[in-house]
Short mmCIF file of C-alpha atoms and ligand atoms in Angstrom, two decimals:
data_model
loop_
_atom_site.label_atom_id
_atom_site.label_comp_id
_atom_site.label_asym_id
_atom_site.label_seq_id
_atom_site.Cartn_x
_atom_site.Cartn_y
_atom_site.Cartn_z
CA UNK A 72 -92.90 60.42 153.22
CA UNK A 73 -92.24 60.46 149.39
CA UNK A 74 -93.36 64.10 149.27
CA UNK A 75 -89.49 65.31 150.63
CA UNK A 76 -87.28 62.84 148.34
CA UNK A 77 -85.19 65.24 146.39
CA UNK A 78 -85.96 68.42 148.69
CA UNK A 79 -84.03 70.96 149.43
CA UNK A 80 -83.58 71.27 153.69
CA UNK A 81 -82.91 74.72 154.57
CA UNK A 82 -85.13 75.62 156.84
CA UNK A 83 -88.56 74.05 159.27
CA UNK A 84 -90.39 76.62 157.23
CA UNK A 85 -89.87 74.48 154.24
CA UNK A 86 -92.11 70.97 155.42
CA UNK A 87 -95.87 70.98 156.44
CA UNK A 88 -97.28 69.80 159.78
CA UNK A 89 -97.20 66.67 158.20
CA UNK A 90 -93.90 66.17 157.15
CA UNK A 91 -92.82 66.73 160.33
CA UNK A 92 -94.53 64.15 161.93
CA UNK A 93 -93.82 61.56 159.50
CA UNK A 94 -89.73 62.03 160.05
CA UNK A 95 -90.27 62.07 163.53
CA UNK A 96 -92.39 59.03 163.43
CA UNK A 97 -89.58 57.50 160.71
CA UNK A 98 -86.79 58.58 163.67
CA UNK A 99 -88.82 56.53 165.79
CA UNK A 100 -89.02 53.38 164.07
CA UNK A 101 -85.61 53.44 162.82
CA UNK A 102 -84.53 53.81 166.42
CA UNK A 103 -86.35 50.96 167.81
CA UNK A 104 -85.76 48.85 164.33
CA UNK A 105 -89.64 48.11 163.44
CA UNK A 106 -87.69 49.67 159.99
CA UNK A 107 -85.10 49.39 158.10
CA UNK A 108 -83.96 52.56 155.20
CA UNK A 109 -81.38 52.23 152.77
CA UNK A 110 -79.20 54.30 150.96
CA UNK A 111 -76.49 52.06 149.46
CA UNK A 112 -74.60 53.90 146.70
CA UNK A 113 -75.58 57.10 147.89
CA UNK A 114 -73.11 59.35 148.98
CA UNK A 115 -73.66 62.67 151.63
CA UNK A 116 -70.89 65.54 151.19
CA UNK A 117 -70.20 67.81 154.45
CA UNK A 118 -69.08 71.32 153.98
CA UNK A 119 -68.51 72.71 157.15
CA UNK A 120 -66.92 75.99 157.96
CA UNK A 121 -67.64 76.29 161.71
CA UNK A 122 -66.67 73.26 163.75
CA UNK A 123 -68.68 70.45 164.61
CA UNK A 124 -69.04 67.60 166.83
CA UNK A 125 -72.80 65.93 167.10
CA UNK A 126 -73.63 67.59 163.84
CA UNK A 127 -70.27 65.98 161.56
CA UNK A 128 -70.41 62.62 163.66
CA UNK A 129 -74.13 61.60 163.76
CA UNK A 130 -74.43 62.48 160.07
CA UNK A 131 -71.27 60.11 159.34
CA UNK A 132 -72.63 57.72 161.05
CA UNK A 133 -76.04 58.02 160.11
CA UNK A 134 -75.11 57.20 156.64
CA UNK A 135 -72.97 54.69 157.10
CA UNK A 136 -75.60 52.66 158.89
CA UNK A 137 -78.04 53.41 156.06
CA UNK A 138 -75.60 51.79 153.71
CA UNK A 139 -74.13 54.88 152.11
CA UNK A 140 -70.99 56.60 152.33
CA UNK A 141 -69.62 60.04 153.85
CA UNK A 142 -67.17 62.69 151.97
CA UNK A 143 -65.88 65.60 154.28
CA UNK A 144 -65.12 68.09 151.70
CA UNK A 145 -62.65 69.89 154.00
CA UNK A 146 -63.11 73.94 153.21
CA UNK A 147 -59.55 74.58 153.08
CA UNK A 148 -58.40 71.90 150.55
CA UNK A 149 -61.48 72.71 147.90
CA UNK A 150 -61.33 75.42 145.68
CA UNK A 151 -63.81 77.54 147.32
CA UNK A 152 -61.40 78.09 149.60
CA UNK A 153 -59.36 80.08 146.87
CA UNK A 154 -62.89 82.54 145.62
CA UNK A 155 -63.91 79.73 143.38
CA UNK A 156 -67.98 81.05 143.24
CA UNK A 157 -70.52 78.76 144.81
CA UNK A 158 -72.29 78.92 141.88
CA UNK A 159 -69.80 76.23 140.02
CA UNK A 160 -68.74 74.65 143.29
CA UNK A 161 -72.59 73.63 143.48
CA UNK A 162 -73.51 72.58 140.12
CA UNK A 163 -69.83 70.57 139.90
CA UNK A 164 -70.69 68.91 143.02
CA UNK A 165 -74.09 68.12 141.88
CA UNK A 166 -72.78 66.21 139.45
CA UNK A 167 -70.47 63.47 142.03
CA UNK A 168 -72.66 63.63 145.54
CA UNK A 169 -76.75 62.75 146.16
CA UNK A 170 -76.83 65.07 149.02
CA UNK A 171 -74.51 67.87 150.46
CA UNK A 172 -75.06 69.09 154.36
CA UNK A 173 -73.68 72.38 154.87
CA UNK A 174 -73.05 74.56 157.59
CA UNK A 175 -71.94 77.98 157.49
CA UNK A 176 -72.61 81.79 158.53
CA UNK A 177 -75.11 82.99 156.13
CA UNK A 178 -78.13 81.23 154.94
CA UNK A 179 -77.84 83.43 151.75
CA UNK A 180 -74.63 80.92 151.10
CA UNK A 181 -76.79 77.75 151.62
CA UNK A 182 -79.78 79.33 149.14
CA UNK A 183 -77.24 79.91 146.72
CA UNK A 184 -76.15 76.34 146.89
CA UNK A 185 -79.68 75.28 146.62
CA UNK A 186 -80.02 77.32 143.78
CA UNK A 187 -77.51 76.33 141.46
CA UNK A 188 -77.74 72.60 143.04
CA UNK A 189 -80.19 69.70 141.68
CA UNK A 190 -79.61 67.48 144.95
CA UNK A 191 -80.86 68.13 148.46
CA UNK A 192 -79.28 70.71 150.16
CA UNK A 193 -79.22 70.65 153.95
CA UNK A 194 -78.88 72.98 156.92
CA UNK A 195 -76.37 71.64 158.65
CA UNK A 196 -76.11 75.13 160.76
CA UNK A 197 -76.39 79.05 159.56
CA UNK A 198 -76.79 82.12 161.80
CA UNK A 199 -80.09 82.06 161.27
CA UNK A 200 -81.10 78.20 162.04
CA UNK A 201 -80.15 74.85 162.89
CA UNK A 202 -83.56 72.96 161.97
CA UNK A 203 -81.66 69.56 162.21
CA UNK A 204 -81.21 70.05 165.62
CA UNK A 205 -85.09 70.42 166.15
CA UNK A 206 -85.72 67.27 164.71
CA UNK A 207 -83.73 65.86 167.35
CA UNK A 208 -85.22 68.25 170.05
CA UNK A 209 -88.92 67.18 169.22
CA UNK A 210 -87.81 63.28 169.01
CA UNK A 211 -86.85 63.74 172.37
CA UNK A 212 -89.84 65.99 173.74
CA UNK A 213 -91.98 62.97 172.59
CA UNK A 214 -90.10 60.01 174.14
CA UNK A 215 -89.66 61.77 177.41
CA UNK A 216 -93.30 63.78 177.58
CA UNK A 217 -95.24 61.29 174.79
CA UNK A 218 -96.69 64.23 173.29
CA UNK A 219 -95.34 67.37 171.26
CA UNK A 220 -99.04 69.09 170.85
CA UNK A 221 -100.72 71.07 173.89
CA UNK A 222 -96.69 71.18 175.60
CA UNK A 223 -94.94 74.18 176.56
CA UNK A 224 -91.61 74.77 175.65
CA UNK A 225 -89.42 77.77 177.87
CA UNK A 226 -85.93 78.60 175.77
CA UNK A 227 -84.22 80.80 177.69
CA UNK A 228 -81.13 83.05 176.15
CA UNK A 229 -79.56 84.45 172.88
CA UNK A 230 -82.30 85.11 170.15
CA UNK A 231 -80.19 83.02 167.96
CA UNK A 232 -79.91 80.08 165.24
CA UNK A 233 -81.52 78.10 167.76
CA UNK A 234 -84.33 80.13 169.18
CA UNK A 235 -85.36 80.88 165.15
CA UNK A 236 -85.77 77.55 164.23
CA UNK A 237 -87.28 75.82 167.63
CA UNK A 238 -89.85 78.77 167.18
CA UNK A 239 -90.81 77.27 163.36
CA UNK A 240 -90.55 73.64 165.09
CA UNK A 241 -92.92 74.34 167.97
CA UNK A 242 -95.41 76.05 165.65
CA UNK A 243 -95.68 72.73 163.08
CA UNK A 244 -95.67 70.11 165.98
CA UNK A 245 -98.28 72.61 168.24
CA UNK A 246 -95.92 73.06 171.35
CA UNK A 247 -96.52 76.51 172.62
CA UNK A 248 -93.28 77.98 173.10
CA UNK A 249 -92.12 81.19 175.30
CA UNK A 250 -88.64 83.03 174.06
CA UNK A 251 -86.97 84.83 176.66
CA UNK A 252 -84.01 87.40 175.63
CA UNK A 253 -82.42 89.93 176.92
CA UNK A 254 -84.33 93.23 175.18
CA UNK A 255 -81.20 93.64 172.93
CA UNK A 256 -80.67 89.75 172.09
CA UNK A 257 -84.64 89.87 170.64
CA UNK A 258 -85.29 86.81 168.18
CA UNK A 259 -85.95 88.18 164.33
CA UNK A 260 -89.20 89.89 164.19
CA UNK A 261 -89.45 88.17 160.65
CA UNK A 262 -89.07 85.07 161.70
CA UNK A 263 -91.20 85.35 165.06
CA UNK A 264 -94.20 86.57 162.66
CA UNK A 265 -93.16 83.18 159.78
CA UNK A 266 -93.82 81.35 163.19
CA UNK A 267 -97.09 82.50 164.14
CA UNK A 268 -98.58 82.22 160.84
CA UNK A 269 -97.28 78.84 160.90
CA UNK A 270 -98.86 78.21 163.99
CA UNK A 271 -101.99 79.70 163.47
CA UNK A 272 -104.67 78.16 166.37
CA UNK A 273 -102.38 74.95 166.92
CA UNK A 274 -100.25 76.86 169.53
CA UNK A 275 -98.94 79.97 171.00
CA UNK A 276 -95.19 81.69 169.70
CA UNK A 277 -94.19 84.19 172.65
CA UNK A 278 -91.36 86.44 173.13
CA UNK A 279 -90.39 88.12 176.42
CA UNK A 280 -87.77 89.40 178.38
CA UNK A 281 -88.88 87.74 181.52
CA UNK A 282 -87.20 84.76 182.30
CA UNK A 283 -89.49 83.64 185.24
CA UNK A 284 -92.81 84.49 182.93
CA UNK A 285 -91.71 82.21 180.48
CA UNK A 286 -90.59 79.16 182.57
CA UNK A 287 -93.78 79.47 184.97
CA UNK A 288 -95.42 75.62 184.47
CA UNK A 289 -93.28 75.31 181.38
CA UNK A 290 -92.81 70.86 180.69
CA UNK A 291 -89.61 71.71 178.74
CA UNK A 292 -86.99 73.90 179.38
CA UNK A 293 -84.08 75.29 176.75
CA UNK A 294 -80.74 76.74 176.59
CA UNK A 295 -78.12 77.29 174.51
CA UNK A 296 -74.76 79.24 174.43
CA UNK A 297 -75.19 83.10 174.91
CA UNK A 298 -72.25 83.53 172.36
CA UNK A 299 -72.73 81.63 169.25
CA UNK A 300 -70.02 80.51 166.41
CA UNK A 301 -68.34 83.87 165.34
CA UNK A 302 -69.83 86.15 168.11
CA UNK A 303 -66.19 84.71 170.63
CA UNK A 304 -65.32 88.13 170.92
CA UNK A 305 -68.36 89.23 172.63
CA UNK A 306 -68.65 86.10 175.06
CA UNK A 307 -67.21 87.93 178.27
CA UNK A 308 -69.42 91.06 178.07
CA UNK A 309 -72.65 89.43 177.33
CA UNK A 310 -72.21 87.41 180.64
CA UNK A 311 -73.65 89.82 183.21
CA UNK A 312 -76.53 90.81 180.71
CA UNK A 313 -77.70 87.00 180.17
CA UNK A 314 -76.80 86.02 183.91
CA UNK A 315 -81.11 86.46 184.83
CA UNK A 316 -81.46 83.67 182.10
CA UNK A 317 -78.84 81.09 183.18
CA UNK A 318 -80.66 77.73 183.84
CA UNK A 319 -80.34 76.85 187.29
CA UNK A 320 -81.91 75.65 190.53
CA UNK A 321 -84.17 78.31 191.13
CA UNK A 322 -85.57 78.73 187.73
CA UNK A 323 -86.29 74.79 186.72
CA UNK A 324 -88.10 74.84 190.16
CA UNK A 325 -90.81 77.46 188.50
CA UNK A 326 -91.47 74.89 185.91
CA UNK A 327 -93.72 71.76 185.90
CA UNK A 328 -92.36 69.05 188.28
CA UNK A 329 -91.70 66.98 185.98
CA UNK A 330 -90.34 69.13 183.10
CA UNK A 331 -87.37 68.36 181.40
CA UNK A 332 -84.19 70.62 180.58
CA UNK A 333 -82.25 70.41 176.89
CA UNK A 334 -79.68 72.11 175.29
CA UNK A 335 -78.32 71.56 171.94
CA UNK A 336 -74.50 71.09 173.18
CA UNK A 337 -71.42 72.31 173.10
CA UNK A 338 -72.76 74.03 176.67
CA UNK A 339 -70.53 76.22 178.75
CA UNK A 340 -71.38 74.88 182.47
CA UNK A 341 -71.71 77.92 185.10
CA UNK A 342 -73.01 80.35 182.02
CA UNK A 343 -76.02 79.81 180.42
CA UNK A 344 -77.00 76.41 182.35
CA UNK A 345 -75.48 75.39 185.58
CA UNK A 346 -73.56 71.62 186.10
CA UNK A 347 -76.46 70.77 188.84
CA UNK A 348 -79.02 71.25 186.49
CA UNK A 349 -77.32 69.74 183.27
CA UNK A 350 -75.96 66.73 185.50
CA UNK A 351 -79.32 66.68 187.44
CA UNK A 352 -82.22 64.43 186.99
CA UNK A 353 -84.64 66.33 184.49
CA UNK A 354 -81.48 67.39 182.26
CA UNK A 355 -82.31 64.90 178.48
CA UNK A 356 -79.38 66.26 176.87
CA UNK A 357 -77.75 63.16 176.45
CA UNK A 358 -80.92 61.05 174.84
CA UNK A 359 -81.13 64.44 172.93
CA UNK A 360 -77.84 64.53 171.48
CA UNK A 361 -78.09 60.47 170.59
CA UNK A 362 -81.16 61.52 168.92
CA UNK A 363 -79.30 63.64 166.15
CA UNK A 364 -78.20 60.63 164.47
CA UNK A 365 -81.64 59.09 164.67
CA UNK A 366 -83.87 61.68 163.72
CA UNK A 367 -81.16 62.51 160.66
CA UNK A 368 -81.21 59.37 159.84
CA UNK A 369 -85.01 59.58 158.83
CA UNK A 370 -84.01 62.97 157.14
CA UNK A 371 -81.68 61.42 154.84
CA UNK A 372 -83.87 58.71 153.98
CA UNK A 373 -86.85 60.84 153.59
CA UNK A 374 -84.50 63.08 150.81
CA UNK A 375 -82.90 60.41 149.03
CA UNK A 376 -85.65 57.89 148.53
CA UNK A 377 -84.30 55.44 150.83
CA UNK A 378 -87.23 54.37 153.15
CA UNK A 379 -88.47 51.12 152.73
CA UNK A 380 -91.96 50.16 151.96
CA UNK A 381 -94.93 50.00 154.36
CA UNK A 382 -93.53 52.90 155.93
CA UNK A 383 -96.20 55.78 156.73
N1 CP B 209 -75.68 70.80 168.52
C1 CP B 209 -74.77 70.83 167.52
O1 CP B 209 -75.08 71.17 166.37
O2 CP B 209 -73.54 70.44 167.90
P1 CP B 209 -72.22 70.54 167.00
O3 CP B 209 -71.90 72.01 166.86
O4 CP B 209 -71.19 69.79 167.79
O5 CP B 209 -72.50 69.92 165.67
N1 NVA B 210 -76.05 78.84 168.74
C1 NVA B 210 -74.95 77.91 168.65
C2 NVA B 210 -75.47 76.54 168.36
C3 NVA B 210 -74.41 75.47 168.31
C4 NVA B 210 -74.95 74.12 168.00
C5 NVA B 210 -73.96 78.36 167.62
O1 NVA B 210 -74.39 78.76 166.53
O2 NVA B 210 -72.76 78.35 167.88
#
């Protein structure tokens, strides 16, 4: 795992197959305690300017527990606030933090940062992705399935942040995955073609615009909101063009019996998942969203040199 100290985190495209594995099998052990990471003296900065609750907590608290300390650079009381360029705002804050999370519209901000920035920069959330989400998605898939490679994942719903980066997730841990969208909401062609090659033989990277195509036999189910961050004004009218891709009843009942349903949370019950099916007995979220702080725990001591030895 010494091969991602001092890396940049800004998208899955950036680790290999086996980086992957070794956070997720880091997440792992720090969960159950067979290790122990530190980061004492270190300290994480979060600029955030989108709100935030798993993301902002389990990161606090993720560092705290590894010894280190949190500073929540609040956007509106920093100079950025008032045009001051990222350029500066990264190389100053280079010099005071080990690590910055950051979550914000474009990911051109967040490669800027990284740019002018000589500590690891992470995706805390753009537009475009949210690969520390996956991290705790796949943690998940493999507690409550026991394998990632050879499953199939259904995500059903905006071709967002979400469905970009559990596309480049699925195609370094080898779960097939099936992404249905409305034919307007289509994922990024780009990044549907950065998954593929990424996946290469190890799995499949589909996109569709049938709902009940992709969840036929699927073990894992996925939703998230059909209006992101920013896109509030268009909430109400994408409703009736995202109802066929609501999670409910009648669509987890095309899966695999025993498939399990996520979603990355905040959810908006009676939208894009129903409350039978996110109260009901195959619904994870709640392991899922516990297994933020776990699996970013293993990020932050993967970047900052923190894992102890004997650790694969
Ligand atoms: N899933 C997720 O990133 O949640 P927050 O927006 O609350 O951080
Ligand atoms: N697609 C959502 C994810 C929230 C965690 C958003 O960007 O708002």
């Amino acid at each position: 795992m010494t091969a991602l100290v001092g890396q940049d985190f800004l998208t899955l495209a950036d680790i290999s197959p086996e980086d992957l594995q070794g956070l997720l099998t880091l997440a792992a052990q720090l969960k159950s305690g067979a290790v122990q990471a530190d980061c004492s003296r270190k300290v994480l900065g979060l600029l955030f300017r989108k709100a935030s609750t798993r993301t902002r907590v389990s990161f606090s608290v993720a560092m705290v527990q590894l010894g280190g300390q949190v500073l929540d650079l609040q956007v509106n009381l920093i100079q950025v606030s008032r045009g001051e360029p990222i350029c500066d705002t990264a190389r100053v804050l280079s010099g005071y933090l080990d690590a910055l999370a950051i979550r914000t519209y474009d990911q051109s901000e967040l490669e800027e940062f990284a740019q002018y920035a000589d500590i690891p920069i992470i995706n805390a959330l753009t537009d475009q992705s949210h690969p520390c989400q996956i991290l705790a998605d796949l943690l998940t898939v493999q507690e409550c399935l026991g394998q990632l490679a050879g499953t199939t994942l259904a995500y059903l719903g905006d071709g967002n942040n979400m469905a970009h980066s559990l596309m480049l997730g699925c195609a370094l841990a080898g779960v097939n995955i099936r992404v249905a969208t409305p034919a307007d909401y289509a994922p990024d062609v780009t990044v549907v073609k950065q998954a593929q090659a990424l996946a290469g033989d190890r799995c499949q990277i589909q996109v569709t615009t049938d709902p009940k195509a992709a969840v036929a036999g699927a073990n894992i189910l996925y939703t998230d909101v059909w209006a992101s961050m920013g896109q509030e004004d268009f909430a109400e009218s994408r409703i009736p063009i995202f109802q066929p891709y609501q999670v409910n009843s009648d669509l987890l009942a095309l899966a695999e019996k025993e498939a399990i349903v996520l979603h990355c949370l905040p959810a908006h019950r009676g939208e894009e998942i129903t409350e039978a099916v996110i109260e009901g007995p195959q619904s994870q979220v709640w392991q899922q969203a516990e297994n933020r702080m776990h699996a970013q725990k293993a990020l932050l001591a993967s970047l900052l040199g923190g894992v102890t030895a004997g650790v694969k």
